[in-house]
Tab-separated table of C-alpha atoms in Angstrom:
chain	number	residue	atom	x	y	z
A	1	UNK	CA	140.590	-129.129	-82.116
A	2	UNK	CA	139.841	-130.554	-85.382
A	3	UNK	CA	138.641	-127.002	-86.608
A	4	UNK	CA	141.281	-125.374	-85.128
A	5	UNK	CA	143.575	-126.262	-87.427
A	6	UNK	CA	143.753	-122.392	-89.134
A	7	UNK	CA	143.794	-120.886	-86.278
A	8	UNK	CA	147.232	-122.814	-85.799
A	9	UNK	CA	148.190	-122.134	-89.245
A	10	UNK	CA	147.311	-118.327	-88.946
A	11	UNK	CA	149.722	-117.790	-85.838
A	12	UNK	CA	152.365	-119.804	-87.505
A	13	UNK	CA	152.399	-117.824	-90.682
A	14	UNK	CA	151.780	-114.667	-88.840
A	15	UNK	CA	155.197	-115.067	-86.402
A	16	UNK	CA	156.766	-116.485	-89.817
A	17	UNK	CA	155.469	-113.037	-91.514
A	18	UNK	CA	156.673	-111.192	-88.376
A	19	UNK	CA	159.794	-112.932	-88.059
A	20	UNK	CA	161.038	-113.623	-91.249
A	21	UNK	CA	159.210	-110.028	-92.565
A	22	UNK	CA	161.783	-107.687	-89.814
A	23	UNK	CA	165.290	-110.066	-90.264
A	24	UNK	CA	165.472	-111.770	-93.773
A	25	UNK	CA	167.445	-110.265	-96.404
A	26	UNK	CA	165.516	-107.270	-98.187
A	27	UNK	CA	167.301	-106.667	-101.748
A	28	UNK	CA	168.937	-103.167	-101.520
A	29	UNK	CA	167.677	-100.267	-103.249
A	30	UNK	CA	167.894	-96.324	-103.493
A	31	UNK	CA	164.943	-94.969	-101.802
A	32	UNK	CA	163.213	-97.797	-100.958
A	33	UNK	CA	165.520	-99.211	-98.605
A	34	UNK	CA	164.476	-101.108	-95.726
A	35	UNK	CA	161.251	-99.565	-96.365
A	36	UNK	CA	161.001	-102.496	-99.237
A	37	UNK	CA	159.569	-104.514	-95.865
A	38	UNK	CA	156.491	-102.544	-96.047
A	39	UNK	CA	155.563	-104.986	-99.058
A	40	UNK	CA	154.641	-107.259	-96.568
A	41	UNK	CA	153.218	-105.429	-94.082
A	42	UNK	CA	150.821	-102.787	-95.959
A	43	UNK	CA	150.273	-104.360	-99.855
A	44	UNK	CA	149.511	-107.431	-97.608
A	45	UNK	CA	146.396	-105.171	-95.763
A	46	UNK	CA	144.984	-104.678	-99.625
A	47	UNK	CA	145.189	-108.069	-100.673
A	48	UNK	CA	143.458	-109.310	-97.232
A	49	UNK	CA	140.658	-106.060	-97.246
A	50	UNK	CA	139.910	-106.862	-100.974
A	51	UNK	CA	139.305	-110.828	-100.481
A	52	UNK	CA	137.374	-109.866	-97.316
A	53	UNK	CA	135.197	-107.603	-99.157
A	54	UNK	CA	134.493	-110.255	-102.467
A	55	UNK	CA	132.980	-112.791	-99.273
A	56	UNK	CA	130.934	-110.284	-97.802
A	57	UNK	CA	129.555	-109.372	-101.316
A	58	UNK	CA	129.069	-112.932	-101.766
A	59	UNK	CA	127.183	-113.428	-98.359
A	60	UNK	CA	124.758	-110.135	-99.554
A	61	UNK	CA	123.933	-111.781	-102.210
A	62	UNK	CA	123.069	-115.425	-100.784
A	63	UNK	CA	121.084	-112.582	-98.178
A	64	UNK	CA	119.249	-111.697	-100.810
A	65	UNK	CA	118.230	-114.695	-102.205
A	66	UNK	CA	117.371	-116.656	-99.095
A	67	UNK	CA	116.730	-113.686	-96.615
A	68	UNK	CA	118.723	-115.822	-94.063
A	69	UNK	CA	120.102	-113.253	-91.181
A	70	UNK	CA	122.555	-115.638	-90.586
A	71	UNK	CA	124.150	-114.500	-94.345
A	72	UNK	CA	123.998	-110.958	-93.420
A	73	UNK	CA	126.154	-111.686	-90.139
A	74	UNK	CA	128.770	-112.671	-92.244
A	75	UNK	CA	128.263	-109.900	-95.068
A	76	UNK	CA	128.265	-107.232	-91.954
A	77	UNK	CA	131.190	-108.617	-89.852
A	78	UNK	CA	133.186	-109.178	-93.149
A	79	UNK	CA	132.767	-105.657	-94.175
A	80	UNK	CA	133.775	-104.378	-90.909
A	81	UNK	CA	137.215	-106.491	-90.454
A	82	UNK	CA	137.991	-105.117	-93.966
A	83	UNK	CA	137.491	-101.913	-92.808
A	84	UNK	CA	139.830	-102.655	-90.253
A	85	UNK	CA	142.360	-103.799	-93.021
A	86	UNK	CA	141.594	-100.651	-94.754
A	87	UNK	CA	142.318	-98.113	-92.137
A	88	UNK	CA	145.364	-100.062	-91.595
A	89	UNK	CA	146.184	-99.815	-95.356
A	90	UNK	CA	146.184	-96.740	-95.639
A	91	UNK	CA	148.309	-96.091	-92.020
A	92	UNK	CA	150.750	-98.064	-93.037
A	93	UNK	CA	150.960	-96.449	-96.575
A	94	UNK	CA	151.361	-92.762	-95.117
A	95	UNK	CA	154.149	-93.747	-93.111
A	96	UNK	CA	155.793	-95.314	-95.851
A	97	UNK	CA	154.931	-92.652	-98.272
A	98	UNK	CA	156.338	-90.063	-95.676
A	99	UNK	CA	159.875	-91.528	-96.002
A	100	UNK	CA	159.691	-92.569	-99.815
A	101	UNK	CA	157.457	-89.904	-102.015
A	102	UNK	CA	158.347	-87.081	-99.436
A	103	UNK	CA	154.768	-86.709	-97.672
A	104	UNK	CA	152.324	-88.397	-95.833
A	105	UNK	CA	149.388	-87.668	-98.721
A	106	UNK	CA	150.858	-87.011	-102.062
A	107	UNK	CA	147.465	-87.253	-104.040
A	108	UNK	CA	148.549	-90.078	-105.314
A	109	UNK	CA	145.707	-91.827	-107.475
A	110	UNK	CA	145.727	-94.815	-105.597
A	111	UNK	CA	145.757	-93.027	-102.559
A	112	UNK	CA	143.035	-90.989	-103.430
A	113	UNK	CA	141.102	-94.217	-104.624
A	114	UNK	CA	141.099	-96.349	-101.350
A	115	UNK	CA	139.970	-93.055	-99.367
A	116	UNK	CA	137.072	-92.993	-101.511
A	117	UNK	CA	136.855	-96.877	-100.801
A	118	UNK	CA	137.087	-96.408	-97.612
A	119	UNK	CA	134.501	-93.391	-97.285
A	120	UNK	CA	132.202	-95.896	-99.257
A	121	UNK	CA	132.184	-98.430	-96.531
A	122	UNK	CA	131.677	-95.861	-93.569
A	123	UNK	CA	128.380	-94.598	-95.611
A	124	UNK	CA	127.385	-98.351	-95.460
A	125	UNK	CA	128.029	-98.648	-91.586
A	126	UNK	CA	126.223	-94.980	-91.476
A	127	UNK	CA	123.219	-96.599	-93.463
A	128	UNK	CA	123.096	-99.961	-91.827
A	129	UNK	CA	122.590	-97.952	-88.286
A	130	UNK	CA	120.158	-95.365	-89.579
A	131	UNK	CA	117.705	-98.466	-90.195
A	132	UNK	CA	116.129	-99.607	-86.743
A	133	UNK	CA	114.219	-103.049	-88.496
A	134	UNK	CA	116.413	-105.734	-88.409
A	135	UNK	CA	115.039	-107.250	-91.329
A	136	UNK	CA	115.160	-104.248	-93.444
A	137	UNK	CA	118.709	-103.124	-91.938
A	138	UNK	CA	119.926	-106.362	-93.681
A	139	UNK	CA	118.230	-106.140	-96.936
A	140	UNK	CA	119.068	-102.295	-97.582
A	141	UNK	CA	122.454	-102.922	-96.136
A	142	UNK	CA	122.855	-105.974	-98.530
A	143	UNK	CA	121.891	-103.642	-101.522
A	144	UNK	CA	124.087	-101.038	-100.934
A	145	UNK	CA	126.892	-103.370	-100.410
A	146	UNK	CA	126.938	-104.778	-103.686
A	147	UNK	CA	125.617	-101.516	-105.553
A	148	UNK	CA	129.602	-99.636	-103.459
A	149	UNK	CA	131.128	-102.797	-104.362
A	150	UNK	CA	130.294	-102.445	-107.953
A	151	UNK	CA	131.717	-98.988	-108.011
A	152	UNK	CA	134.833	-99.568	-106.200
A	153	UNK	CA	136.194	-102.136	-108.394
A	154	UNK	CA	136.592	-99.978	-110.873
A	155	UNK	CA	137.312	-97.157	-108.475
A	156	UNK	CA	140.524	-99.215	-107.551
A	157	UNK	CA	141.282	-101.756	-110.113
A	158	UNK	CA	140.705	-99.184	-113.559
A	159	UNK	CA	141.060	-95.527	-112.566
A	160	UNK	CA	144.605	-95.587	-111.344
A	161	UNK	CA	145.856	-97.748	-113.935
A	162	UNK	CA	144.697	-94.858	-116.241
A	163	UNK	CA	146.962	-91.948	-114.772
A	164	UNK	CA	150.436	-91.947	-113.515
A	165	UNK	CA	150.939	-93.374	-110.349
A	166	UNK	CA	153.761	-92.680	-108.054
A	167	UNK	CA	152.868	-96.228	-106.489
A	168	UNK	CA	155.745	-99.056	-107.547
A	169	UNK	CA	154.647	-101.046	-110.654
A	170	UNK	CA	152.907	-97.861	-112.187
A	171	UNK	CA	153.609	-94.817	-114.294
A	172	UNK	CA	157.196	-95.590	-115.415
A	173	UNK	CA	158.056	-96.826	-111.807
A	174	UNK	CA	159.962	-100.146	-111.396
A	175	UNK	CA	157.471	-102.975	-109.495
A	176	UNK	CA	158.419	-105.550	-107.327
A	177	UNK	CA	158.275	-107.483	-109.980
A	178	UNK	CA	161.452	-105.669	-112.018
A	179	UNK	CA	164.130	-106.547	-108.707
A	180	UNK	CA	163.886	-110.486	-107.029
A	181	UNK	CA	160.602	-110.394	-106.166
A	182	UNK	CA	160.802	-114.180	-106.639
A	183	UNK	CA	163.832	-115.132	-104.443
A	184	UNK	CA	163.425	-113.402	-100.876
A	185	UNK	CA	160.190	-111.753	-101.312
A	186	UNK	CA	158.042	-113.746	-102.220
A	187	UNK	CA	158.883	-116.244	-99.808
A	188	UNK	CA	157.676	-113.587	-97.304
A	189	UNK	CA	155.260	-111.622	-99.434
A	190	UNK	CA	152.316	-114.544	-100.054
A	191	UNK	CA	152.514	-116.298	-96.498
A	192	UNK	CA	152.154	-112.770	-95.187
A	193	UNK	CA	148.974	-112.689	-97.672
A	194	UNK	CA	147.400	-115.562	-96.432
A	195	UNK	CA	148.520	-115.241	-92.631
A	196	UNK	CA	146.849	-111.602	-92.531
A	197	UNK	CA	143.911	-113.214	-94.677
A	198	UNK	CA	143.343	-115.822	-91.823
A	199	UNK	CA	143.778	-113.091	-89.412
A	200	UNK	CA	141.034	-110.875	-90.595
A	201	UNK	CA	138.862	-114.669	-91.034
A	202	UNK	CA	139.254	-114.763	-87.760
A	203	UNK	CA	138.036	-111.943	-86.702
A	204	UNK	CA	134.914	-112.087	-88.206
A	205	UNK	CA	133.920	-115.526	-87.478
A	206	UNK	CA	134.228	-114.664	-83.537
A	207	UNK	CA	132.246	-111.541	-84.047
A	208	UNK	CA	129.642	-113.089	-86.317
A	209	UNK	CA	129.448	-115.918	-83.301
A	210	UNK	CA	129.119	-113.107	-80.837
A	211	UNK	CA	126.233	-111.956	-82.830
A	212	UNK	CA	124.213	-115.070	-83.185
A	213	UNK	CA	124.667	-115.578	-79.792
A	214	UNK	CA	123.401	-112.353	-78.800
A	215	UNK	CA	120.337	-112.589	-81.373
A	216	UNK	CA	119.761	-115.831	-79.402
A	217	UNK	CA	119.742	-114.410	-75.902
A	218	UNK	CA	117.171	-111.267	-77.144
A	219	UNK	CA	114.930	-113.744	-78.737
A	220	UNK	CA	115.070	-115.800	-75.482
A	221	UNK	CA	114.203	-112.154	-73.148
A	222	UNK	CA	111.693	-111.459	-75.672
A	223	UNK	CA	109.784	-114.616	-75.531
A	224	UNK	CA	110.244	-114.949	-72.054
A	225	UNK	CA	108.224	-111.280	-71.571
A	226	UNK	CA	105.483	-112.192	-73.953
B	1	UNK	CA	107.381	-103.641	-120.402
B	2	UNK	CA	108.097	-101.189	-122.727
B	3	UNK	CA	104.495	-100.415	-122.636
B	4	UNK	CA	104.972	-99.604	-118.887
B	5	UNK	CA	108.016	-97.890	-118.832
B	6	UNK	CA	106.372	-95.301	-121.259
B	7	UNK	CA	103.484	-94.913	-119.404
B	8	UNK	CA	105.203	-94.698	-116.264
B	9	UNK	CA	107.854	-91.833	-117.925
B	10	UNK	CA	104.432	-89.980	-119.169
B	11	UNK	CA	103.605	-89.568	-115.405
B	12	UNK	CA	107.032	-88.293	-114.327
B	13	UNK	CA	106.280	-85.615	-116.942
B	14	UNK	CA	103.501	-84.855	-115.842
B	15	UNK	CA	103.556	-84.918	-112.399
B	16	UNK	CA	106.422	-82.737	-112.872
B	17	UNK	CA	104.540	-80.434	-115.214
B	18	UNK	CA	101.806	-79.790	-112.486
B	19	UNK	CA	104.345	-79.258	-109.493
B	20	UNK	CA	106.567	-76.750	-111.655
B	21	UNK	CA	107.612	-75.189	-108.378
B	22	UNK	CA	110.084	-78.133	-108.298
B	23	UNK	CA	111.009	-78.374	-111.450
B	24	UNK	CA	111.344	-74.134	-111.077
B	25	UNK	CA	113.515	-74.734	-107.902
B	26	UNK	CA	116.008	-76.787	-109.476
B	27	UNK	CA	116.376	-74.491	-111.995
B	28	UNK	CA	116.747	-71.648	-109.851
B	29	UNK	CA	119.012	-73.521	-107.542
B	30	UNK	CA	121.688	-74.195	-111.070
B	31	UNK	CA	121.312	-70.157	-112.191
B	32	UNK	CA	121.536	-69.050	-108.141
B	33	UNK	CA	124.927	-72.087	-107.486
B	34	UNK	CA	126.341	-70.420	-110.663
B	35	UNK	CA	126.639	-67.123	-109.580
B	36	UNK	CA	127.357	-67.540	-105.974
B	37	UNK	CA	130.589	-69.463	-107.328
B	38	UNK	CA	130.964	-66.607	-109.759
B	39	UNK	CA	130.965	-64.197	-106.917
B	40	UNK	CA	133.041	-66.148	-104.701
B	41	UNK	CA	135.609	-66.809	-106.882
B	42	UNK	CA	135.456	-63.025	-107.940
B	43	UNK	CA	136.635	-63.641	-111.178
B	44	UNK	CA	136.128	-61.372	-114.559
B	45	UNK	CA	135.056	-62.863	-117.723
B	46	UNK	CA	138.015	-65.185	-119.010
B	47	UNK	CA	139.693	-64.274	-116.005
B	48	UNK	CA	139.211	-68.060	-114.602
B	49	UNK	CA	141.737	-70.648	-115.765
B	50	UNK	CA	139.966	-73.775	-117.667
B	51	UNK	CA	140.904	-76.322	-115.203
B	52	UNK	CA	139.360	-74.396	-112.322
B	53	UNK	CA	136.169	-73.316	-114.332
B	54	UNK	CA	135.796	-76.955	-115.450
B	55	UNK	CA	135.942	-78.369	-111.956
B	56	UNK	CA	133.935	-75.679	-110.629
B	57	UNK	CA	131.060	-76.554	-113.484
B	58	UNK	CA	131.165	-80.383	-112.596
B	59	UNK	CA	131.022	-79.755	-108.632
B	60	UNK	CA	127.752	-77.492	-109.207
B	61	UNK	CA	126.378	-79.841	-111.452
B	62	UNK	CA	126.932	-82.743	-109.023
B	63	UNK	CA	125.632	-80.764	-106.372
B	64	UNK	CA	122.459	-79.946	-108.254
B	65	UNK	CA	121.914	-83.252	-110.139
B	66	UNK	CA	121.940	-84.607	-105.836
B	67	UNK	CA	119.195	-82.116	-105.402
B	68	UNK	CA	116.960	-82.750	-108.309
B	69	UNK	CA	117.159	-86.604	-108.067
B	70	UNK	CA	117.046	-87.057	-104.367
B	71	UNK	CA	113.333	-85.951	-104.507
B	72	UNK	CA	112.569	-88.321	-107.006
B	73	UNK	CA	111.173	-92.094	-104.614
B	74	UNK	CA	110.610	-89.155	-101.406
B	75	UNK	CA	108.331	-86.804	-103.294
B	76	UNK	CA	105.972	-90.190	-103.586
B	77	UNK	CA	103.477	-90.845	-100.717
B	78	UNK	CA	103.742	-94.144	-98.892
B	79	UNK	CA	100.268	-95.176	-100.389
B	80	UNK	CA	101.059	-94.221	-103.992
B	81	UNK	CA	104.047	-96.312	-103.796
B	82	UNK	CA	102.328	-98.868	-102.781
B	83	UNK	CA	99.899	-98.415	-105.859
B	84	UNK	CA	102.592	-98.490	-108.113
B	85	UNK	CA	104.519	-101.869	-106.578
B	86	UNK	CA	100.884	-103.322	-107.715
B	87	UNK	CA	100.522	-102.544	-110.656
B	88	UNK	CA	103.952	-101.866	-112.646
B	89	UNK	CA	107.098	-104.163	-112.067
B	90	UNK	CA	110.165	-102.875	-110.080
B	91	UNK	CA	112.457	-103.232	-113.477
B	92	UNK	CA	110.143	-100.859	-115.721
B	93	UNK	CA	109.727	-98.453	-112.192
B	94	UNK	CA	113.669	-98.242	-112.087
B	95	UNK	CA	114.080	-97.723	-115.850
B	96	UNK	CA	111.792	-95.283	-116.544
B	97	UNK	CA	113.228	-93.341	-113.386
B	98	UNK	CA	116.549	-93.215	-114.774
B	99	UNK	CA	116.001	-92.142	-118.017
B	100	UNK	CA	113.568	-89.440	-116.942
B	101	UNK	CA	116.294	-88.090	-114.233
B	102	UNK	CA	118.756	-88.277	-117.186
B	103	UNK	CA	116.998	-86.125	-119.440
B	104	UNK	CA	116.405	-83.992	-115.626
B	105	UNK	CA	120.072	-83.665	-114.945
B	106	UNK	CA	120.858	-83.060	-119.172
B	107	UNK	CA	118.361	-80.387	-119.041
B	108	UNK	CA	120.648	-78.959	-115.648
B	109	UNK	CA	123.333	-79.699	-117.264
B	110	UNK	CA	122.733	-77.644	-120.019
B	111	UNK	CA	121.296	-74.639	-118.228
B	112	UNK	CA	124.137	-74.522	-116.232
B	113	UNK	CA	126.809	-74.745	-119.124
B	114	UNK	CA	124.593	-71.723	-121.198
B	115	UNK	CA	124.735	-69.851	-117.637
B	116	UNK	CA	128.459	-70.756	-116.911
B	117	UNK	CA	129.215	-69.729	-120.953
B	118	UNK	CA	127.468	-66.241	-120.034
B	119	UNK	CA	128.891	-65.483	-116.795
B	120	UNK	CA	132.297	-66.951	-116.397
B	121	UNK	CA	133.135	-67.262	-120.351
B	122	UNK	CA	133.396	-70.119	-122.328
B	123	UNK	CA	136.568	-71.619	-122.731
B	124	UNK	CA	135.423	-74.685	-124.587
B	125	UNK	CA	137.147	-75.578	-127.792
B	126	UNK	CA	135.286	-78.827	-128.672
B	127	UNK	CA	131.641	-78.591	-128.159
B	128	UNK	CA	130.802	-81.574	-129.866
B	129	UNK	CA	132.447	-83.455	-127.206
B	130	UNK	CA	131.753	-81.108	-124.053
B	131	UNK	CA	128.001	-81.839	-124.934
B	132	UNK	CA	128.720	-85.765	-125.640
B	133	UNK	CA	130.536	-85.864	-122.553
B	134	UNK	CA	127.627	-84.052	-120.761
B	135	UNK	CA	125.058	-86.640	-122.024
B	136	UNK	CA	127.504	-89.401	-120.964
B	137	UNK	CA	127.941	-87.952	-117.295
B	138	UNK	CA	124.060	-87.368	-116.675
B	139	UNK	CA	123.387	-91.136	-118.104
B	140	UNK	CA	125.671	-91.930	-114.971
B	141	UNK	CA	124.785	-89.350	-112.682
B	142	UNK	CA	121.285	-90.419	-112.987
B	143	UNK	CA	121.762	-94.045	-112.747
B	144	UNK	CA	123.842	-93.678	-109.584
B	145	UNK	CA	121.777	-91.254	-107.909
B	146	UNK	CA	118.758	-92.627	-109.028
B	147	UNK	CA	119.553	-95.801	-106.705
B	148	UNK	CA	121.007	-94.214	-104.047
B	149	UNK	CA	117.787	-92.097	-103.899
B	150	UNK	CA	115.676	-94.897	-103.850
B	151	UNK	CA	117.998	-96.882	-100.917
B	152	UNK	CA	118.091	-93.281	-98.691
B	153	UNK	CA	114.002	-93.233	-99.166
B	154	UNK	CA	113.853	-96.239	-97.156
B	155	UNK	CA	115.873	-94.901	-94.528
B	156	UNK	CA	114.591	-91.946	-92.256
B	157	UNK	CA	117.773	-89.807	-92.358
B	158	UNK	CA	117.332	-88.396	-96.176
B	159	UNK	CA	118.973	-85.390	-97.125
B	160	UNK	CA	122.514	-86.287	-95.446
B	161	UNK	CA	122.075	-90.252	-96.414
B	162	UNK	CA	121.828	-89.040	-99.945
B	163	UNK	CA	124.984	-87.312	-99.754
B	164	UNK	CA	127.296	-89.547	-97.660
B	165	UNK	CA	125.543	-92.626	-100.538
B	166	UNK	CA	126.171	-91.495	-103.471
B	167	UNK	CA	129.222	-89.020	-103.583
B	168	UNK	CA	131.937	-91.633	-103.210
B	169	UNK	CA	129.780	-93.795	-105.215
B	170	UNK	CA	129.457	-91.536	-107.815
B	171	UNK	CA	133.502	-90.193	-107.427
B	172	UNK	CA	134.514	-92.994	-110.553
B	173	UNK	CA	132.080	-91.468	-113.160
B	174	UNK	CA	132.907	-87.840	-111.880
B	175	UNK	CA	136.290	-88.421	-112.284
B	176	UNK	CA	136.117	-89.571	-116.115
B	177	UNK	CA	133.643	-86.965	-116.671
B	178	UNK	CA	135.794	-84.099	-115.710
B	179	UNK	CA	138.706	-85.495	-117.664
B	180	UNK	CA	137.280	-85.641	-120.777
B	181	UNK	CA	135.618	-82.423	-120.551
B	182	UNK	CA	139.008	-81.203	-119.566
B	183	UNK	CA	139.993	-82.351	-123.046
B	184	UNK	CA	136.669	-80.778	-124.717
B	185	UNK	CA	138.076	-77.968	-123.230
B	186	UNK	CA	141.837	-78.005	-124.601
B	187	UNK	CA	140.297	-78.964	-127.782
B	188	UNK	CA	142.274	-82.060	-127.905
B	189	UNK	CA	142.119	-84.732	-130.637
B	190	UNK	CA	139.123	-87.229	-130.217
B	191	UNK	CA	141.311	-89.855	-130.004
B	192	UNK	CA	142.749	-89.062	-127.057
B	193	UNK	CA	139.266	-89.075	-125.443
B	194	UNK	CA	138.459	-92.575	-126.748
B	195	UNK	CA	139.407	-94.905	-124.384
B	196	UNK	CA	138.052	-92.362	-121.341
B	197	UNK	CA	134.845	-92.144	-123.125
B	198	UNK	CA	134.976	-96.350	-123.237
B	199	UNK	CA	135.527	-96.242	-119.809
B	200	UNK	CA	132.654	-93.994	-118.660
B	201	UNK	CA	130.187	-96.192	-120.565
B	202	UNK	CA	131.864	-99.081	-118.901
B	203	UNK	CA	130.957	-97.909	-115.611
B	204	UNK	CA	127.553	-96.569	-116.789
B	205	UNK	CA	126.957	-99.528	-117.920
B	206	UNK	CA	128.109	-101.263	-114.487
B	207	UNK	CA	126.175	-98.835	-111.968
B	208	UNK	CA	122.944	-99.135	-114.538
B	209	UNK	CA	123.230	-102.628	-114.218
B	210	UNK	CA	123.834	-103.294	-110.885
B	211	UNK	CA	120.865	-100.517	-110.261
B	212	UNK	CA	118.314	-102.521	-112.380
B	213	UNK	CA	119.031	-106.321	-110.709
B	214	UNK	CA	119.422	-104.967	-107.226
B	215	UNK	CA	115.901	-102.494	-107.490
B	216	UNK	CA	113.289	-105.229	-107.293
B	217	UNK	CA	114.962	-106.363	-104.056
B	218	UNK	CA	114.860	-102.831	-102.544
B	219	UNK	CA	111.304	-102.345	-103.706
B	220	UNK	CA	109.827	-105.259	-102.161
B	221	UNK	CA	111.282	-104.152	-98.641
């Protein structure tokens, strides 16, 4: 129970996101509309994906230098809950782009940039599975990981910022930041960053249980044979 | 190190030299890529609109720059690899790599720009900085590639790995690349291009970086 405590906090904030996300007050404005709400429900997938994918980089690197499996759990399951995040991201932005910009994919720079993101981390799940030896699955897979995360930062955090962007907060486009971001918003907005951060947490620490569990049980046949 | 790094770039050469039917291939494969596009796209002489001949240059350059580095850790028996992880340290292996795949892809680059000029026209206004550009691009080309050749060589699945590796990888430093030549191409002030060319040496620099304190890792696997 003692350890429990996030989980507690994560459902909270995640029926306050839910709750207060669909009924507060959204400031009214042309185009956006009630769309606006999609601030906390899709910029909210970037924020958690991004911080998701810093830990797992993290966790290759302690790999690296202590060739602990137990680090490259973490690094793998981290990855893949961010991929989660990511798929999601982008969902959730087509539908929103469909009823603000016009189109589900409007080749919009950022758009563009998080499908190459996301195309990076399915060639890292393609990799990881091509390699049978545990040992060196985890070492090439830890590699890779930070060699794609060095190129997506600037991929995503440099690139767009260097064209116009039809995304809010670029190109001549008003952010959230220009309207009351600080009065309703943002008394939505970070909660909904942290709930959907704990979320995703959560996620991965059951599956990278699941996995040490399992290594446990295969180690336990194996000896058992031999 | 810098000892070893020559001596290690002397071999490339060489190796090279005595296989020329790669080398050869490569070539072929830029002249061969050039005109199929040229067909394809069944355009005359000038008859191509800058944007499209400028993308069209970069994607068979990026195609063939894939092809001529890929082969550059699987071309290398098991044993010999061995030999070198004895004798020569990971950081002068991955150095001398990347600078002799640079000068590879420049040299590709080149041909396929002189073929591209000859064939499709050149609509280049600013050579000095089409050919800056093109040194830029094949320092990151190689570096990227380079790495990602040397992670698919430990994996079975090679010539697909490579691809599915290194293209969004290398996506950033295309993207720059093509934008400045798209200046190069409109002739446009130099100053415009300044803070794109920062930018692709930024990431250069980043990849190259990353490539050279993540090798030794790979290496000892």
């Amino acid at each position: 129970m003692k350890s429990s405590w996030w989980k507690i906090l994560t459902i909270a904030l995640l029926a306050y996101t839910l709750i207060a996300g669909l009924l507060l007050d959204v400031p009214r404005l042309p185009i956006l509309n009630e769309t606006i709400r999609a601030l906390y429900f899709h910029v909210t997938m970037w924020f958690g994906m991004i911080i998701m994918l810093v830990v797992a980089v993290i966790y290759s690197i302690k790999y690296l230098k202590s060739n602990d499996l137990r680090h490259d759990d973490v690094a793998i399951e981290f990855t893949n809950s961010a991929i989660l995040f990511g798929v999601l991201g982008i969902v959730t932005g087509m539908l929103w782009a469909r009823y603000t910009w016009g189109d589900y994919w409007s080749g919009d720079p950022k758009q563009n940039a998080s499908a190459i993101g996301l195309l990076m981390y399915f060639a890292y799940l393609i990799l990881r599975n091509s390699l049978t030896d545990v040992h060196q699955r985890a070492r090439i897979g830890a590699v890779y990981n930070i060699f794609a995360f060095a190129a997506f930062i600037p991929l995503i955090f440099v690139l767009p910022r260097l064209t116009d962007s039809l995304h809010p907060g670029n190109g001549g486009n008003p952010g959230f930041n220009a309207y009351d971001l600080d009065s309703n918003l943002r008394k939505v907005f970070y909660p909904a960053i942290i709930a959907w951060t704990l979320l995703g947490t959560w996620l991965s620490v059951v599956r990278v249980r699941l996995k040490r569990v399992e290594r446990k049980i295969e180690d336990k046949l194996i000896n058992q044979v031999s | 190190m810098l000892r070893q790094i020559r001596t290690l770039m002397l071999k490339e050469f060489t190796l090279e030299w005595r296989q020329k039917y790669a080398l050869n291939g490569i070539l072929l494969y830029v002249v061969s890529a050039v005109f199929i596009t040229y067909l394809s796209v069944g355009a005359k002489q000038g008859n191509i609109g800058a944007p499209t001949w400028n993308a069209l240059y970069w994607i068979i350059i990026l195609f063939s720059a894939v092809n001529a580095v890929a082969k550059s850790f699987v071309q290398e028996h098991q044993g010999r690899q061995l030999y070198y992880y004895m004798i020569a340290s990971p950081e002068a292996i991955i150095v001398s790599k990347i600078i002799y795949n640079s000068i590879l892809t420049l040299v590709l680059a080149l041909l396929g720009y002189l073929v591209f000029s000859v064939i499709l026209g050149n609509p280049v206004q600013d050579q000095g900085l089409f050919v800056l550009n093109l040194v830029l691009g094949a320092l990151g080309f190689s570096g990227c590639l380079t790495m990602v050749s040397g992670i698919a060589s430990k994996a079975s699945n090679n010539a697909t790995l490579m691809a599915i590796l290194s293209f969004p990888v290398i996506i950033p430093i295309l993207l720059m690349a093509i934008r400045v030549s798209k200046n190069a191409i409109d002739g446009l002030d130099w100053s415009v291009s300044v803070d794109k060319i920062i930018t692709l040496l930024a990431i250069n620099a980043i990849i190259s970086a990353t490539a050279y304190i993540l090798f030794p890792y790979l290496w000892r696997s």
